[in-house]
Amino acid sequence: MIPGGGQPNMQQLLQQAQKMQEDLAKAQEELARTEVDGQAGGGLVKATVTGSGELRGLKIDPKAVDPEDTETLADLVVAAVQAANENAQNLQQQKLGPLAQGLGGGGSGIPGLPF
């Protein structure tokens, strides 16, 4: 190896890759603990999901409940959960995007690694 140039230090590359993996795991754990909300019907239905997309809570305002029209309520529930999941995906991009880029995201990274 040529000092100050030539081939990169393989040990150093492996250490950097391991640190990035650890950072990614920490970010994923944080996402699993972080809760985000979504709502529909002007707040009549609110859904809470984790940053990783797990549904944790659902609040339905009594004004949204019409025994004659359960389809609208179902649509509001679906819309609220979708909104919460979109917020979770945005959070994932914020937390994991920079880490994926650091690992060479998009298939142009380190050969042999799936990112």
PDB file of C-alpha atoms in Angstrom:
ATOM      1  CA  MET A   1       0.000   0.000   0.000  1.00  0.00           C
ATOM      2  CA  ILE A   2       1.133   3.502  -0.770  1.00  0.00           C
ATOM      3  CA  PRO A   3       1.098   5.863   2.262  1.00  0.00           C
ATOM      4  CA  GLY A   4      -1.180   8.844   1.703  1.00  0.00           C
ATOM      5  CA  GLY A   5      -2.724   7.417  -1.445  1.00  0.00           C
ATOM      6  CA  GLY A   6      -3.424   4.271  -3.376  1.00  0.00           C
ATOM      7  CA  GLN A   7      -5.796   1.672  -1.988  1.00  0.00           C
ATOM      8  CA  PRO A   8      -8.079   2.681   0.901  1.00  0.00           C
ATOM      9  CA  ASN A   9      -7.500   1.017   4.238  1.00  0.00           C
ATOM     10  CA  MET A  10      -9.896  -1.956   4.272  1.00  0.00           C
ATOM     11  CA  GLN A  11     -10.030  -2.026   8.077  1.00  0.00           C
ATOM     12  CA  GLN A  12     -11.038   1.639   8.106  1.00  0.00           C
ATOM     13  CA  LEU A  13     -13.749   1.006   5.501  1.00  0.00           C
ATOM     14  CA  LEU A  14     -15.116  -1.881   7.540  1.00  0.00           C
ATOM     15  CA  GLN A  15     -15.155   0.246  10.697  1.00  0.00           C
ATOM     16  CA  GLN A  16     -17.030   3.013   8.869  1.00  0.00           C
ATOM     17  CA  ALA A  17     -19.551   0.519   7.498  1.00  0.00           C
ATOM     18  CA  GLN A  18     -20.085  -0.963  10.973  1.00  0.00           C
ATOM     19  CA  LYS A  19     -20.642   2.493  12.475  1.00  0.00           C
ATOM     20  CA  MET A  20     -23.159   3.325   9.753  1.00  0.00           C
ATOM     21  CA  GLN A  21     -24.989   0.069  10.450  1.00  0.00           C
ATOM     22  CA  GLU A  22     -25.094   0.914  14.162  1.00  0.00           C
ATOM     23  CA  ASP A  23     -26.395   4.419  13.383  1.00  0.00           C
ATOM     24  CA  LEU A  24     -29.045   2.920  11.113  1.00  0.00           C
ATOM     25  CA  ALA A  25     -30.143   0.466  13.824  1.00  0.00           C
ATOM     26  CA  LYS A  26     -30.379   3.306  16.365  1.00  0.00           C
ATOM     27  CA  ALA A  27     -32.464   5.389  13.945  1.00  0.00           C
ATOM     28  CA  GLN A  28     -34.794   2.430  13.311  1.00  0.00           C
ATOM     29  CA  GLU A  29     -35.248   1.900  17.060  1.00  0.00           C
ATOM     30  CA  GLU A  30     -36.016   5.577  17.494  1.00  0.00           C
ATOM     31  CA  LEU A  31     -38.595   5.391  14.694  1.00  0.00           C
ATOM     32  CA  ALA A  32     -40.266   2.426  16.380  1.00  0.00           C
ATOM     33  CA  ARG A  33     -40.651   4.499  19.588  1.00  0.00           C
ATOM     34  CA  THR A  34     -41.703   7.780  17.960  1.00  0.00           C
ATOM     35  CA  GLU A  35     -45.422   8.326  17.453  1.00  0.00           C
ATOM     36  CA  VAL A  36     -46.924  10.457  14.694  1.00  0.00           C
ATOM     37  CA  ASP A  37     -50.533  11.431  14.077  1.00  0.00           C
ATOM     38  CA  GLY A  38     -52.814  11.732  11.098  1.00  0.00           C
ATOM     39  CA  GLN A  39     -56.366  12.981  10.926  1.00  0.00           C
ATOM     40  CA  ALA A  40     -59.388  13.124   8.658  1.00  0.00           C
ATOM     41  CA  GLY A  41     -62.720  14.888   8.600  1.00  0.00           C
ATOM     42  CA  GLY A  42     -61.292  18.058  10.095  1.00  0.00           C
ATOM     43  CA  GLY A  43     -60.029  16.148  13.111  1.00  0.00           C
ATOM     44  CA  LEU A  44     -63.129  13.984  13.671  1.00  0.00           C
ATOM     45  CA  VAL A  45     -60.935  10.889  13.313  1.00  0.00           C
ATOM     46  CA  LYS A  46     -57.321  10.803  14.489  1.00  0.00           C
ATOM     47  CA  ALA A  47     -54.885   7.930  14.064  1.00  0.00           C
ATOM     48  CA  THR A  48     -51.555   7.493  15.815  1.00  0.00           C
ATOM     49  CA  VAL A  49     -48.832   5.307  14.333  1.00  0.00           C
ATOM     50  CA  THR A  50     -45.202   4.717  15.164  1.00  0.00           C
ATOM     51  CA  GLY A  51     -42.511   6.057  12.891  1.00  0.00           C
ATOM     52  CA  SER A  52     -42.201   2.525  11.550  1.00  0.00           C
ATOM     53  CA  GLY A  53     -45.920   2.460  10.639  1.00  0.00           C
ATOM     54  CA  GLU A  54     -47.467   0.423  13.479  1.00  0.00           C
ATOM     55  CA  LEU A  55     -50.980   1.624  14.360  1.00  0.00           C
ATOM     56  CA  ARG A  56     -51.022   2.563  18.055  1.00  0.00           C
ATOM     57  CA  GLY A  57     -54.215   4.524  18.566  1.00  0.00           C
ATOM     58  CA  LEU A  58     -57.448   5.664  16.999  1.00  0.00           C
ATOM     59  CA  LYS A  59     -59.723   8.417  18.304  1.00  0.00           C
ATOM     60  CA  ILE A  60     -63.181   8.956  16.885  1.00  0.00           C
ATOM     61  CA  ASP A  61     -65.193  12.034  17.779  1.00  0.00           C
ATOM     62  CA  PRO A  62     -68.801  11.043  18.620  1.00  0.00           C
ATOM     63  CA  LYS A  63     -69.962  13.545  15.978  1.00  0.00           C
ATOM     64  CA  ALA A  64     -68.438  11.271  13.343  1.00  0.00           C
ATOM     65  CA  VAL A  65     -70.631   8.342  14.382  1.00  0.00           C
ATOM     66  CA  ASP A  66     -73.865   8.024  12.403  1.00  0.00           C
ATOM     67  CA  PRO A  67     -75.446   4.570  12.724  1.00  0.00           C
ATOM     68  CA  GLU A  68     -77.145   5.174   9.370  1.00  0.00           C
ATOM     69  CA  ASP A  69     -73.845   5.941   7.607  1.00  0.00           C
ATOM     70  CA  THR A  70     -71.026   3.682   8.741  1.00  0.00           C
ATOM     71  CA  GLU A  71     -69.348   3.903   5.323  1.00  0.00           C
ATOM     72  CA  THR A  72     -68.365   7.532   5.866  1.00  0.00           C
ATOM     73  CA  LEU A  73     -66.908   6.671   9.263  1.00  0.00           C
ATOM     74  CA  ALA A  74     -64.946   3.813   7.726  1.00  0.00           C
ATOM     75  CA  ASP A  75     -63.632   6.159   5.017  1.00  0.00           C
ATOM     76  CA  LEU A  76     -62.561   8.675   7.674  1.00  0.00           C
ATOM     77  CA  VAL A  77     -60.735   5.953   9.615  1.00  0.00           C
ATOM     78  CA  VAL A  78     -58.908   4.780   6.499  1.00  0.00           C
ATOM     79  CA  ALA A  79     -58.002   8.359   5.560  1.00  0.00           C
ATOM     80  CA  ALA A  80     -56.698   9.127   9.052  1.00  0.00           C
ATOM     81  CA  VAL A  81     -54.551   5.980   9.111  1.00  0.00           C
ATOM     82  CA  GLN A  82     -53.214   6.775   5.632  1.00  0.00           C
ATOM     83  CA  ALA A  83     -52.372  10.336   6.716  1.00  0.00           C
ATOM     84  CA  ALA A  84     -50.563   9.030   9.793  1.00  0.00           C
ATOM     85  CA  ASN A  85     -48.615   6.538   7.678  1.00  0.00           C
ATOM     86  CA  GLU A  86     -47.626   9.287   5.241  1.00  0.00           C
ATOM     87  CA  ASN A  87     -46.332  11.288   8.198  1.00  0.00           C
ATOM     88  CA  ALA A  88     -44.446   8.190   9.390  1.00  0.00           C
ATOM     89  CA  GLN A  89     -42.879   7.764   5.941  1.00  0.00           C
ATOM     90  CA  ASN A  90     -41.786  11.404   5.949  1.00  0.00           C
ATOM     91  CA  LEU A  91     -40.219  10.845   9.366  1.00  0.00           C
ATOM     92  CA  GLN A  92     -38.454   7.729   8.039  1.00  0.00           C
ATOM     93  CA  GLN A  93     -37.018   9.753   5.160  1.00  0.00           C
ATOM     94  CA  GLN A  94     -35.750  12.393   7.580  1.00  0.00           C
ATOM     95  CA  LYS A  95     -34.165   9.837   9.908  1.00  0.00           C
ATOM     96  CA  LEU A  96     -32.958   7.173   7.496  1.00  0.00           C
ATOM     97  CA  GLY A  97     -32.366   9.110   4.277  1.00  0.00           C
ATOM     98  CA  PRO A  98     -29.028  10.633   5.290  1.00  0.00           C
ATOM     99  CA  LEU A  99     -27.850   7.264   6.637  1.00  0.00           C
ATOM    100  CA  ALA A 100     -28.790   5.470   3.417  1.00  0.00           C
ATOM    101  CA  GLN A 101     -26.922   8.107   1.403  1.00  0.00           C
ATOM    102  CA  GLY A 102     -23.922   7.653   3.676  1.00  0.00           C
ATOM    103  CA  LEU A 103     -24.002   3.958   2.908  1.00  0.00           C
ATOM    104  CA  GLY A 104     -24.066   4.694  -0.823  1.00  0.00           C
ATOM    105  CA  GLY A 105     -27.831   4.439  -1.305  1.00  0.00           C
ATOM    106  CA  GLY A 106     -29.320   3.770  -4.682  1.00  0.00           C
ATOM    107  CA  GLY A 107     -27.209   0.789  -5.637  1.00  0.00           C
ATOM    108  CA  SER A 108     -24.113   2.893  -6.361  1.00  0.00           C
ATOM    109  CA  GLY A 109     -22.494   2.198  -3.010  1.00  0.00           C
ATOM    110  CA  ILE A 110     -20.116  -0.372  -1.730  1.00  0.00           C
ATOM    111  CA  PRO A 111     -20.076  -3.462  -3.979  1.00  0.00           C
ATOM    112  CA  GLY A 112     -21.653  -6.476  -2.355  1.00  0.00           C
ATOM    113  CA  LEU A 113     -23.847  -4.466   0.025  1.00  0.00           C
ATOM    114  CA  PRO A 114     -27.604  -4.218  -0.680  1.00  0.00           C
ATOM    115  CA  PHE A 115     -27.853  -0.409  -0.515  1.00  0.00           C
TER     116      PHE A 115
END
